[in-house]
Coordinates of C-alpha atoms in Angstrom, one line a residue:
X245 CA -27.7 -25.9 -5.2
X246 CA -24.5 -24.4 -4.6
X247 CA -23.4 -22.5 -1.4
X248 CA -22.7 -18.9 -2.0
X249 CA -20.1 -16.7 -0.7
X250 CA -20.1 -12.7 -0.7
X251 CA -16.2 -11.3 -0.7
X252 CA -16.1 -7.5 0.2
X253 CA -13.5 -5.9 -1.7
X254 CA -11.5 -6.8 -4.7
X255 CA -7.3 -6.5 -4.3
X256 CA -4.9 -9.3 -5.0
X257 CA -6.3 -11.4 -1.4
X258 CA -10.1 -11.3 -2.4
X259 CA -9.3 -12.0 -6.1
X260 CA -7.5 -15.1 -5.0
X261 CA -9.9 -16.2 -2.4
X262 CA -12.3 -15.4 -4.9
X263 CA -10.5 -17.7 -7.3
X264 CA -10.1 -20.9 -4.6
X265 CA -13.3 -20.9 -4.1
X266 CA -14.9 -21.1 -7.1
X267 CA -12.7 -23.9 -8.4
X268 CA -13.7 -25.4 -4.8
X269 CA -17.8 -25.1 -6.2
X270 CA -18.8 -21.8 -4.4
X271 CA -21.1 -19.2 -6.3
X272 CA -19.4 -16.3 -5.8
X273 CA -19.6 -12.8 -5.4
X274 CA -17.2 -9.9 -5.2
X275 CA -18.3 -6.0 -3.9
X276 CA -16.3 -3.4 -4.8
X277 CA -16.6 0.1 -3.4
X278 CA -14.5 1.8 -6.2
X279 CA -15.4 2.3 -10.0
X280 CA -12.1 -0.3 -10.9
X281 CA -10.9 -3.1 -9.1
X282 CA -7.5 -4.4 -7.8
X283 CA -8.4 -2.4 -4.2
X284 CA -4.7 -0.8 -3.5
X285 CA -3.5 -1.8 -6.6
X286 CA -5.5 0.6 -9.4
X287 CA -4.2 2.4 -12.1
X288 CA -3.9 6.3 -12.8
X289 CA -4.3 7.1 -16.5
X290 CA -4.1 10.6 -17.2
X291 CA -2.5 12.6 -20.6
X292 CA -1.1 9.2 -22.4
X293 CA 0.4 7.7 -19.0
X294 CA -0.4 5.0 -17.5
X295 CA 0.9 4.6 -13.4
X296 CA 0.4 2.0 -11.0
X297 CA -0.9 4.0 -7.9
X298 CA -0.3 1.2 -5.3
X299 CA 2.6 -1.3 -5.4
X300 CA 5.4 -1.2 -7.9
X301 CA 7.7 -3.5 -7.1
X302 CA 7.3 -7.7 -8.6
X303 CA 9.2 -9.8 -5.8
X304 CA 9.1 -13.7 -5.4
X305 CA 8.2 -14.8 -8.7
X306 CA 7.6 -18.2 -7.5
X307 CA 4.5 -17.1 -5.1
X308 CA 2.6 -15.8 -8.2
X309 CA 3.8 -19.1 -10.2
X310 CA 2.5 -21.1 -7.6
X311 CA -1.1 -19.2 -7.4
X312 CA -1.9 -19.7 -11.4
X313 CA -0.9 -23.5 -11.0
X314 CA -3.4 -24.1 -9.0
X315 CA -5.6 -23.1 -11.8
X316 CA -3.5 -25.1 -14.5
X317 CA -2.3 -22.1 -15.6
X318 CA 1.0 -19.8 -16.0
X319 CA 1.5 -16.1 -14.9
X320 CA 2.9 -15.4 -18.8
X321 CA -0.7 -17.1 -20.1
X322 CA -1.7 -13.2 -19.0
X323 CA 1.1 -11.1 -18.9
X324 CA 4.9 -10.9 -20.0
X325 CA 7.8 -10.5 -17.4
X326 CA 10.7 -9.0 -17.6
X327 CA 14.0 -9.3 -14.7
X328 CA 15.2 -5.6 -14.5
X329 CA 18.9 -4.8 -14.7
X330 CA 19.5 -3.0 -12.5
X331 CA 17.1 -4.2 -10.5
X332 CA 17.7 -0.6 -8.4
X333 CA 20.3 2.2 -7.5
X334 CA 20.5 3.5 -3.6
X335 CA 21.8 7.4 -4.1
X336 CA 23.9 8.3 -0.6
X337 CA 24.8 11.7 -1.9
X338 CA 25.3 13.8 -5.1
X339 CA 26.2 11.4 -8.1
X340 CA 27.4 8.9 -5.2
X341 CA 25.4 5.6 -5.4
X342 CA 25.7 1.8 -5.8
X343 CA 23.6 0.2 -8.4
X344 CA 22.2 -3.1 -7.6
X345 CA 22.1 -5.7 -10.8
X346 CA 20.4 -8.7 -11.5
X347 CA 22.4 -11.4 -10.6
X348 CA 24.2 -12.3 -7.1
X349 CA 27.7 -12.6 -8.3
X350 CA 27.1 -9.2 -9.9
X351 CA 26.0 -7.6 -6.5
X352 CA 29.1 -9.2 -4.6
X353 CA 31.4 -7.9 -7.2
X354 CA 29.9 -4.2 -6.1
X355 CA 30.2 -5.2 -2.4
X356 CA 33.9 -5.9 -2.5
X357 CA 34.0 -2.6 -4.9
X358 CA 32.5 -0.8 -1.8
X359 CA 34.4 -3.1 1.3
X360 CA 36.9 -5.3 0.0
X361 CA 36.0 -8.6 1.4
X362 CA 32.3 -8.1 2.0
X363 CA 31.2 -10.2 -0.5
X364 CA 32.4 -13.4 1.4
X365 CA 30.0 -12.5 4.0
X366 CA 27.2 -11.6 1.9
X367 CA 27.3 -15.1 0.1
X368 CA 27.2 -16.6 3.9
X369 CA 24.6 -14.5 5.0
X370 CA 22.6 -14.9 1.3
X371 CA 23.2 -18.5 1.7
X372 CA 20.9 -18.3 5.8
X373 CA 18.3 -15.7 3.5
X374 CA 17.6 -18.9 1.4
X375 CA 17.4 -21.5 3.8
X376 CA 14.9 -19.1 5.9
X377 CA 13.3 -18.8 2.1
X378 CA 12.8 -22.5 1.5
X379 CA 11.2 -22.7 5.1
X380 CA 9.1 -19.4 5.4
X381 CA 7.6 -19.3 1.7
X382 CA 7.2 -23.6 1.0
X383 CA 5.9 -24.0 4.7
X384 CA 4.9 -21.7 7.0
X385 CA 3.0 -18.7 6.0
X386 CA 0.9 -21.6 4.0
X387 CA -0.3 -21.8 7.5
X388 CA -3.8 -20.3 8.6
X389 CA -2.3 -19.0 11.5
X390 CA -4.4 -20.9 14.2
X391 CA -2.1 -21.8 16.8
X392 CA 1.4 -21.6 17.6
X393 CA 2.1 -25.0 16.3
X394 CA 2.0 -24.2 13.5
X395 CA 5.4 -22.4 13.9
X396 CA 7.1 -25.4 15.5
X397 CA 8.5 -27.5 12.6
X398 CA 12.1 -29.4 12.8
X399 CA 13.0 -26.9 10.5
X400 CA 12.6 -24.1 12.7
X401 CA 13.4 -25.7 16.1
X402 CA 16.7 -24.9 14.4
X403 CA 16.2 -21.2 13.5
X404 CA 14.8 -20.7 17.2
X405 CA 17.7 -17.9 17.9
X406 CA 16.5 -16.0 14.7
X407 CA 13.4 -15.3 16.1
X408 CA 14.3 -13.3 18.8
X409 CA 17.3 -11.8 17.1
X410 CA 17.0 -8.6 14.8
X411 CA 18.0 -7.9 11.2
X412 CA 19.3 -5.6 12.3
X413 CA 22.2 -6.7 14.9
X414 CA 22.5 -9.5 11.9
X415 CA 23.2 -7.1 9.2
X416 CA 25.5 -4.8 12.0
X417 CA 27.3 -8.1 13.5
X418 CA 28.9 -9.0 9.6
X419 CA 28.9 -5.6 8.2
X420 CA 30.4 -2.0 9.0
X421 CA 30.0 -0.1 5.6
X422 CA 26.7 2.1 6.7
X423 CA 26.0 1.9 3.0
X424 CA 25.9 -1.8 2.8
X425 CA 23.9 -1.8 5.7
X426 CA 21.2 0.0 4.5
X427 CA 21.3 -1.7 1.0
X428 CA 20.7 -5.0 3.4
X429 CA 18.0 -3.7 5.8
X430 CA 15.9 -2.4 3.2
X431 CA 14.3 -4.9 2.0
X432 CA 12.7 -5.7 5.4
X433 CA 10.6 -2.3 4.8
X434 CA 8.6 -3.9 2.7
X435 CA 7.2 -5.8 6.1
X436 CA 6.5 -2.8 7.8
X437 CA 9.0 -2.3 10.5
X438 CA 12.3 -1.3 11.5
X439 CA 15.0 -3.3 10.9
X440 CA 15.5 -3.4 14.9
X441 CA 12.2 -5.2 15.2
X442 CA 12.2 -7.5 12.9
X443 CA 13.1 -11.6 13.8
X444 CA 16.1 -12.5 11.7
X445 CA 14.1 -15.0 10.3
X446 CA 12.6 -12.6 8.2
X447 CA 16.1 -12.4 6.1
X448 CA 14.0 -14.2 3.7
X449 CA 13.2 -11.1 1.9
X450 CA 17.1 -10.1 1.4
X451 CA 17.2 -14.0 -0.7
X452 CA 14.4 -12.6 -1.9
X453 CA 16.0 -9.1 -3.4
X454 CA 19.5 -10.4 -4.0
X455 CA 18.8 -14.1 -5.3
X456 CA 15.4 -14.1 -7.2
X457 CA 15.7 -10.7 -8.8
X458 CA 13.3 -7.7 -9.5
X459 CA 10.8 -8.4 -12.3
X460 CA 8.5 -5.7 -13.9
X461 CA 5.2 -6.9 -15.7
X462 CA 4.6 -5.4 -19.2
X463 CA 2.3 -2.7 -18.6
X464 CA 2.5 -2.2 -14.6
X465 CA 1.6 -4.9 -11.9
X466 CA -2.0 -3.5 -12.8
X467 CA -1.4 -6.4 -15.4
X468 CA -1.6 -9.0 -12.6
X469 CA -4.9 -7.8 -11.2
X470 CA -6.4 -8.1 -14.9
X471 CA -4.9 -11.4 -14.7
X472 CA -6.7 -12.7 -11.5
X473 CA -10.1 -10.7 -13.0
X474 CA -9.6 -12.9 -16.5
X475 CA -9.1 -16.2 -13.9
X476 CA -11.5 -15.4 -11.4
X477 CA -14.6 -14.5 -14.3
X478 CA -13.6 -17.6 -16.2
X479 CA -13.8 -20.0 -13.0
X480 CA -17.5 -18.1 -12.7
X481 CA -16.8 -15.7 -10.2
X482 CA -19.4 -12.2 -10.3
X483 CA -17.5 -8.8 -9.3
X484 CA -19.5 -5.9 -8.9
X485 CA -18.0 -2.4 -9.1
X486 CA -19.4 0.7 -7.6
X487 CA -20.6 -1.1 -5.1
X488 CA -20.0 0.0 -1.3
X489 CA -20.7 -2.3 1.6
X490 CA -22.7 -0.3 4.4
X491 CA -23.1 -3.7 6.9
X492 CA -22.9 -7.1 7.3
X493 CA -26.0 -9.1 8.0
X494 CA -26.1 -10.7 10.8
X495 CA -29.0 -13.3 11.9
X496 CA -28.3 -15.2 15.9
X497 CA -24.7 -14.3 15.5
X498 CA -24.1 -15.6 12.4
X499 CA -23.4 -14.2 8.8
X500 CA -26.4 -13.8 6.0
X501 CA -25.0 -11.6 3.7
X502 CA -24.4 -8.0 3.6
X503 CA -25.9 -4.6 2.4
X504 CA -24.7 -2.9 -0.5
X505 CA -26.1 0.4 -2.1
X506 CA -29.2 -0.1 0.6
X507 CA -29.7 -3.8 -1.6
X508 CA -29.8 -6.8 1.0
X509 CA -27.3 -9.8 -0.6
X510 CA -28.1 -12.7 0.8
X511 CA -25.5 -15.9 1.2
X512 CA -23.9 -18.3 3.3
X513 CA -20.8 -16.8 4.3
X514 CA -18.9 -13.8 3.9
X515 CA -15.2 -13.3 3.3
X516 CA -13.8 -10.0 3.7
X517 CA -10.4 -8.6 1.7
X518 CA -11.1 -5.1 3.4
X519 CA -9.3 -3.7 6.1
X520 CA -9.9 -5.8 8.8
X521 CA -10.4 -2.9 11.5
X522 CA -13.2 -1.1 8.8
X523 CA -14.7 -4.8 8.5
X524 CA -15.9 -4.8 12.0
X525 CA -17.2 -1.3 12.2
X526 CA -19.6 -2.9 9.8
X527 CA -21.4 -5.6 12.5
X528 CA -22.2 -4.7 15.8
X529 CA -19.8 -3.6 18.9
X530 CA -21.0 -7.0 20.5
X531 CA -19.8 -8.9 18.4
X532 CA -16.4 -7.4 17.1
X533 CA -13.0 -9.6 17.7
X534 CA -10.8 -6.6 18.6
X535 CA -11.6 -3.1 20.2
X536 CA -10.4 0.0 19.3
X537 CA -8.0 -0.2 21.9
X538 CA -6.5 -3.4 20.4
X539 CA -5.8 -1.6 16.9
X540 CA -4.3 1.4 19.1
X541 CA -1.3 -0.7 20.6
X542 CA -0.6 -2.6 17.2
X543 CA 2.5 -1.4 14.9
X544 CA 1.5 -0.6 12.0
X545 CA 3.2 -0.2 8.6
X546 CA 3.8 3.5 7.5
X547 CA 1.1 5.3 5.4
X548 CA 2.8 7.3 2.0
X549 CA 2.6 10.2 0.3
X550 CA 2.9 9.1 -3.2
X551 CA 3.6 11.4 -6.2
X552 CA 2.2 10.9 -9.8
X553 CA 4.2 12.7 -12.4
X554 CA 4.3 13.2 -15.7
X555 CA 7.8 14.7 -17.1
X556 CA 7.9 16.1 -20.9
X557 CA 11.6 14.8 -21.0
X558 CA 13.5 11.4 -20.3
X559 CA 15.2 11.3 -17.4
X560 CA 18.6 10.8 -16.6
X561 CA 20.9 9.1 -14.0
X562 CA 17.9 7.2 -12.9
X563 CA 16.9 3.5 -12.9
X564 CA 13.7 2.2 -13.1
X565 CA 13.8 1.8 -9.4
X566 CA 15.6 4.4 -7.5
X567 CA 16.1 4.5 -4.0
X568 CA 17.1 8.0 -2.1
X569 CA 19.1 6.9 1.4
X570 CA 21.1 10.6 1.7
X571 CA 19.4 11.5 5.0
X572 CA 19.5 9.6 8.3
X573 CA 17.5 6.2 8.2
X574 CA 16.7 6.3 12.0
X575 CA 15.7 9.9 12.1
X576 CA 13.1 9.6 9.7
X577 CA 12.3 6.2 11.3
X578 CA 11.6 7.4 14.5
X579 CA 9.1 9.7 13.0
X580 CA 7.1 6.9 11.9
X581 CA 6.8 4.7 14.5
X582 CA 8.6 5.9 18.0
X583 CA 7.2 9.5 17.7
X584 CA 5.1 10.2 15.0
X585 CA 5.0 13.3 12.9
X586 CA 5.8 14.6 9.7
X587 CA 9.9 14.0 9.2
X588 CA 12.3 16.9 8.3
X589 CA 14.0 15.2 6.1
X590 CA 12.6 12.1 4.1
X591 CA 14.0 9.2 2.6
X592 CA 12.1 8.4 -0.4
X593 CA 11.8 6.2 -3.6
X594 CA 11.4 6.6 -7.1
X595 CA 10.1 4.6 -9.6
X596 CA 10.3 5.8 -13.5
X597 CA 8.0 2.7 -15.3
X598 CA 8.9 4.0 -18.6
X599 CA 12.3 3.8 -18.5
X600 CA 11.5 -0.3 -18.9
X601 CA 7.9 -0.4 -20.4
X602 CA 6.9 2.1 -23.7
X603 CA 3.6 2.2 -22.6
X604 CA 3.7 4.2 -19.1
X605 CA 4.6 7.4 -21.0
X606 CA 4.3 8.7 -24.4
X607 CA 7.6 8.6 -26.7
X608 CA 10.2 10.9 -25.3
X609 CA 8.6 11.7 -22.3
X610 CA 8.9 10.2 -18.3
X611 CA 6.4 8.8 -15.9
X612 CA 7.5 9.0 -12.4
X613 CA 6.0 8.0 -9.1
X614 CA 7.7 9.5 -5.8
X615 CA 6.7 8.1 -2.4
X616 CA 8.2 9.1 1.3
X617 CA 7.3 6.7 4.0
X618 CA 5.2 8.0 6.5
X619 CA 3.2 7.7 10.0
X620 CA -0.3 6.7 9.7
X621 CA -2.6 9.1 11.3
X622 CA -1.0 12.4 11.0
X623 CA -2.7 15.4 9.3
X624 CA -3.2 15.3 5.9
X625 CA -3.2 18.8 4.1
X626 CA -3.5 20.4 0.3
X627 CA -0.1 22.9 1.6
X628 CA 2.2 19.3 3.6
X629 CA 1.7 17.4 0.2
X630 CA 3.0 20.5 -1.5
X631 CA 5.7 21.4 0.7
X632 CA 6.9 17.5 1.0
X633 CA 6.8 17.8 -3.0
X634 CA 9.1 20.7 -3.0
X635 CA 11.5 18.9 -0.3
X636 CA 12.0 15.8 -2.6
X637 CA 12.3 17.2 -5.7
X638 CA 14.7 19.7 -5.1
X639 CA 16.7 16.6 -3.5
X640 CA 16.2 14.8 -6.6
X641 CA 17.6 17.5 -8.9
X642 CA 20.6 17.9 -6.2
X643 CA 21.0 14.4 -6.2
X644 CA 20.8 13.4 -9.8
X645 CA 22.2 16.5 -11.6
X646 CA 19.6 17.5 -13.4
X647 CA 16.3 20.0 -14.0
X648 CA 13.3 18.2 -13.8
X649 CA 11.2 20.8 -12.1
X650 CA 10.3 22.7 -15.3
X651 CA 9.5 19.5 -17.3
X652 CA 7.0 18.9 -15.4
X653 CA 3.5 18.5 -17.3
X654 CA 1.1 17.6 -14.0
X655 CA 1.6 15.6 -10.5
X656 CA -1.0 14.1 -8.6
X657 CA -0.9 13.2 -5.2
X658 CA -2.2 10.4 -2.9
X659 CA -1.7 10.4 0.5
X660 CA -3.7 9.4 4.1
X661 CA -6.8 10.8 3.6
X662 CA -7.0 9.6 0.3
X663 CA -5.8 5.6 1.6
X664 CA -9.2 6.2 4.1
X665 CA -11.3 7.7 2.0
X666 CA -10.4 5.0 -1.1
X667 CA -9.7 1.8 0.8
X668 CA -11.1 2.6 3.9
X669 CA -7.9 1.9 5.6
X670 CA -7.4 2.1 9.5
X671 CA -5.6 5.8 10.1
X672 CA -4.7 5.8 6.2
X673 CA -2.1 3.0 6.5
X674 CA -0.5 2.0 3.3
X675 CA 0.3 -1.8 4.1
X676 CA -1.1 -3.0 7.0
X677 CA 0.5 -4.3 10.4
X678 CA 3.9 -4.6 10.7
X679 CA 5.4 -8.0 11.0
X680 CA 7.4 -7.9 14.5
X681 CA 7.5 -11.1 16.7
X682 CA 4.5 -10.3 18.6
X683 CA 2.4 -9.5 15.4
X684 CA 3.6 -13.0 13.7
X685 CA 1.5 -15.5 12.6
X686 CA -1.1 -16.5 15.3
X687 CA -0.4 -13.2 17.0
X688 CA -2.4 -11.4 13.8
X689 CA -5.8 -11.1 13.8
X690 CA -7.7 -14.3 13.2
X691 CA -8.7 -15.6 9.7
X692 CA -12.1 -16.6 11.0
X693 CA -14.3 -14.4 13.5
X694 CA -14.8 -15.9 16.8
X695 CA -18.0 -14.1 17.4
X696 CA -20.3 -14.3 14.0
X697 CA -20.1 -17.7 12.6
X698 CA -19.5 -17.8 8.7
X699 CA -17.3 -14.1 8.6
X700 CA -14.0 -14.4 7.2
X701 CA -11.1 -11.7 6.7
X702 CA -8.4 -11.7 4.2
X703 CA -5.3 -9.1 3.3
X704 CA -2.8 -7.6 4.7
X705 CA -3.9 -7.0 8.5
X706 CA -4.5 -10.8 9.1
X707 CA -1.8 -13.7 8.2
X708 CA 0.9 -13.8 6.5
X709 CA 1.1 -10.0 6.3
X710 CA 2.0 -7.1 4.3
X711 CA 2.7 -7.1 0.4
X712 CA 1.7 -8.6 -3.0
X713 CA 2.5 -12.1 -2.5
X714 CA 1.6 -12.6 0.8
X715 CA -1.8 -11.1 -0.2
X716 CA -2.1 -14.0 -2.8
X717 CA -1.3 -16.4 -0.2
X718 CA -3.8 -15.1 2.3
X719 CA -6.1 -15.5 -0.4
X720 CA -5.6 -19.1 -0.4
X721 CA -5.6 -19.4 3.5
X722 CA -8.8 -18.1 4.0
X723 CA -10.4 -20.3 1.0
X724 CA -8.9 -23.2 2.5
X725 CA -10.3 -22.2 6.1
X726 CA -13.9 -21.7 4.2
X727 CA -13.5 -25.0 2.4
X728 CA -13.1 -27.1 5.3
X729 CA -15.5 -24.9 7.5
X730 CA -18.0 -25.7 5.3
X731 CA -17.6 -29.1 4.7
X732 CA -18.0 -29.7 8.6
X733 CA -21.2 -28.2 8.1
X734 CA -23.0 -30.0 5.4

């Protein structure tokens, strides 16, 4: 008889662990609180278009090649990609912005266009991104995070000095041109933090930007998660929608099953791919890892306010990714994480799917999705999302040159309260906990409880951290963790 596992929620880390351990003989089981699954990553459809509500962006290529090989299969066996070009545009003021293509000798051409000479240093610095690449994404965030060893590798012995360096006195030490700067540290958003807090190390994600491209999957990165579902139901996997977890069942401090719609669900172990913090709020104070207190001192990635908008026009002077850096970075970064509240004046990004893919918006009109970076925890309000709403698009049409405001058919709006209420997600966070130094690796919360034998976590609060493809990977980590448990115990 086969051992069965229960996974509690169904994003890109449970789908994957999901995935791993059915090919590795598990029955298993997936609970979804939501009416769709893909967790963060659902779709709004609403008047003939089609958004993604949760990530947009399709980085490292190779992490979502490596997860379908495991299976024998190939990411365009489900979906078609295409490399965007541009890949984005960064607007500094009115009509004043630097386009970024698709190739790196394209990008150093607009470096030296911007600082003559730059592109010499951006080849040398490109040229550390990869070699932090090779080592970070074919080696160690493949680790379960553990111990420390696993950080200790001949490899990295050598990049010692980039771990407690910053990106960004690297960026600052080769480069003066502020708008090359920001261009360079914004990639390392993506993990959560401030470019001041993050190791060097993590340059990775500027190879990442600059040397494997921006891809866009027909149809949105919704596509992916109907990929994994397709995977994951032909490897036998059974995912159950509408279907809230209210506890964990716990039997001499060790995991039975859990409680869904007041039905017990009995099984061996249980893996959990929602937030970590809401995970234990489901078992007993006792036996919790980490107390509220913990979660309070942890940096955490910013929340968003994310607009859904559906233009009767096309657009112009827009890419499909568009980046808006006119206002101060630190300014607006201090309101996140040194002291936060809701900023004066945003940065924010826009994303406008249909100028790639016919099928986000009917012919001749625009889909667009707005988001400013914000705080986690502040107060979320009908009249701020309104106001913020007003602040960026009147920026946009400055910006850009253009009237958009009466071409709009509807917006909808997502924001903290909605990240709780949806996903359960600890003060409405949008991506989890940052990756600084001290929240690296083995310093993130463990993979396996120490206090209720066969309880698991997966996502973005526990190794490797925040985004897509570390997601996938975490997927695998904690299948590989459950493999080998198990087989210790039979």
């Amino acid at each position: 008889m086969k051992s069965t596992i229960n996974i509690i929620g169904s994003g890109f880390s449970s789908l994957a662990a999901s995935c791993y351990l059915a090919k590795a003989g598990f029955e298993v089981t997936i609970f979804e609180k939501n009416s769709t699954i893909g967790g963060r990553a659902r779709q709004l459809i609403k008047d003939g278009f089609t958004f993604d509500i949760g990530p947009t962006w399709y980085w490292m290529p190779d992490v979502f090649e490596r997860f379908f090989s495991d299976f024998n299969k190939k990411p365009s066996d489900y979906y078609t990609l295409e490399k965007l070009n541009p890949a984005y545009s960064v607007y500094f003021g009115k009509d004043d912005y630097i386009t970024i293509e698709d190739t790196l000798e394209k990008i150093k051409l607009a470096f030296d266009k911007e600082e003559p000479g730059s592109s010499k240093k951006l080849q040398k610095f490109i040229d550390t991104a990869k070699n932090n690449y090779d080592i970070a994404i074919k080696d160690l965030v493949y680790n379960p995070g553990v111990s420390p060893l696993e950080l200790i590798t001949p490899a990295t012995i050598k990049k010692i000095n980039q771990f407690f360096s910053t990106i960004k006195k690297d960026v600052r030490k080769e480069f003066k041109n502020e708008r090359l700067v920001k261009i360079l540290e914004f990639p390392v958003l993506f993990l959560g933090a401030k470019p001041s807090d993050t190791p060097s190390f993590y340059s990775f994600m500027n190879y990442a930007d600059f040397g494997l491209g921006t891809f866009h999957p027909k149809k949105g990165m919704y596509q992916v998660i109907l990929a994994m579902e397709h995977l994951a139901k032909e490897l036998g996997v059974n995912i159950k929608v509408n279907a809230p977890v209210e506890s964990i069942l716990i039997e001499n401090k060790e995991a039975k099953g859990l409680v869904s719609n007041g039905t017990n669900y009995y099984s061996d172990i249980v893996v959990s791919g929602a937030d970590y913090h809401h995970t234990e709020t489901l078992i007993d104070s006792s036996l919790r890892q980490y107390s509220e207190s913990y979660w309070e001192k942890k940096t955490f990635a910013p929340s968003s306010l994310l607009f859904y908008v559906g233009f009767d026009k096309k657009l112009e002077n827009v890419n499909h990714h568009t980046l808006f850096f006119d206002v101060d970075f630190d300014v607006h970064a201090k309101a996140i994480y040194d002291n936060p509240k809701w900023p004066k004046d945003p940065l924010f990004y826009a994303s406008f799917p249909s100028i790639t893919d016919d099928n986000a918006a009917p012919e001749g009109k625009e889909a667009g999705i707005f988001l400013i970076p914000l705080a986690p925890g502040l107060e979320d309000t009908p009249e701020l999302r309104s106001e913020y709403f007003d602040k960026i698009i009147n920026r946009f049409e400055h910006l850009t040159s253009q009237d958009v405001k009466k071409s709009i058919i509807f917006k909808e709006s997502f924001c903290i309260n909605d990240f709780i209420n949806d996903y359960n997600s600890y003060k409405g966070n949008a991506y989890g906990m940052a990756n600084t130094l001290l929240q690296t690796a083995f310093l993130r919360p463990k993979i396996k409880s120490k206090k209720v034998n066969n309880l698991f976590f997966t996502g973005q609060l526990t190794v490797p951290g925040p985004g897509v493809p570390p997601s996938l990977i975490s997927g695998k980590l904690v299948a590989d963790l459950v493999t080998k448990h198990h087989s210790i115990l039979v």
